[in-house]
XYZ file of C-alpha atoms in Angstrom:
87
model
C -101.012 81.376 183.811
C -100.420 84.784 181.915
C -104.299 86.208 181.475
C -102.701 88.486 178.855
C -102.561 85.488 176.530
C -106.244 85.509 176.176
C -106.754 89.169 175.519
C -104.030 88.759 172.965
C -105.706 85.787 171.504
C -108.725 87.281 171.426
C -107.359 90.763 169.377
C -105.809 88.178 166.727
C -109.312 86.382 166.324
C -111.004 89.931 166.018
C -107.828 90.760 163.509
C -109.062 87.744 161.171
C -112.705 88.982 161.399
C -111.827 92.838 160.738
C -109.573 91.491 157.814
C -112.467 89.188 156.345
C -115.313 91.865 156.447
C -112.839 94.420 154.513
C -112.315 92.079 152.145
C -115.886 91.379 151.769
C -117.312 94.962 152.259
C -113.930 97.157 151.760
C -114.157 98.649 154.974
C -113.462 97.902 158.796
C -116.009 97.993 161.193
C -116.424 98.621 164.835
C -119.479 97.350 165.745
C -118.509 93.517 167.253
C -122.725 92.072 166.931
C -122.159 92.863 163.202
C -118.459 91.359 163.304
C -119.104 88.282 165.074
C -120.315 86.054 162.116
C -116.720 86.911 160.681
C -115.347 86.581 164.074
C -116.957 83.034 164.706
C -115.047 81.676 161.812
C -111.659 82.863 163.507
C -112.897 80.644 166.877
C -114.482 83.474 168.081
C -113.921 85.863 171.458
C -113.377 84.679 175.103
C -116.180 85.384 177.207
C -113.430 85.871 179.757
C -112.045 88.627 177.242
C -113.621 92.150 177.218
C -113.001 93.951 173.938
C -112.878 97.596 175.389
C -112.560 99.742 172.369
C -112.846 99.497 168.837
C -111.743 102.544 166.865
C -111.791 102.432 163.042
C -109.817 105.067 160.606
C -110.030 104.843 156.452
C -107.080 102.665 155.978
C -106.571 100.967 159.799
C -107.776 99.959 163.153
C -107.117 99.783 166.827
C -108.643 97.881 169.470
C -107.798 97.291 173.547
C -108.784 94.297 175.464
C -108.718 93.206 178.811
C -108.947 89.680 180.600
C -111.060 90.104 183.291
C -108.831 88.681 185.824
C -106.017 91.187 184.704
C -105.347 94.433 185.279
C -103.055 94.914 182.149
C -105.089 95.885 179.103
C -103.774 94.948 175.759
C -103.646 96.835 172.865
C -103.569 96.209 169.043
C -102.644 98.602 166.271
C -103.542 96.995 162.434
C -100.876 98.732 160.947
C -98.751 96.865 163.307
C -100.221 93.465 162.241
C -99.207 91.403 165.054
C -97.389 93.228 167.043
C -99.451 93.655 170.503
C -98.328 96.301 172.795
C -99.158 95.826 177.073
C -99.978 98.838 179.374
């Protein structure tokens, strides 16, 4: 079982929240208690994920998350839209 799968899953379900709440409020946010009613919608995190860092610029965001039985951290990069990177 590849443990990065989650982690990756769990950056896409944050990408649909982060893309729902700047379409509602025009910006991204990096707070996940306020994000997870957009979040929720998107089937929500993995309590097996940790998110490990949310970092929000005007026009794009980047977040790394980790399953906890990995070692790899995942990474995701907006302005990439899908494309996760491992490492």
């Amino acid at each position: 079982f590849n443990y990065n799968v989650q982690a990756e899953q769990a950056l896409n379900n944050l990408a649909e929240g982060q893309d729902r709440y700047k379409s509602e409020y025009g910006l991204y946010l990096n707070d996940l208690e306020k994000l997870h009613s957009h979040i929720a919608g998107a089937s929500g995190l993995s309590r097996c994920v940790k998110i490990l860092e949310i970092k929000v610029y005007r026009d794009y965001w980047t977040a790394t998350a980790q399953q906890i039985s990995s070692p790899e951290k995942v990474y995701w990069d907006s302005r990439k839209g899908s494309s996760l990177k491992k490492g």
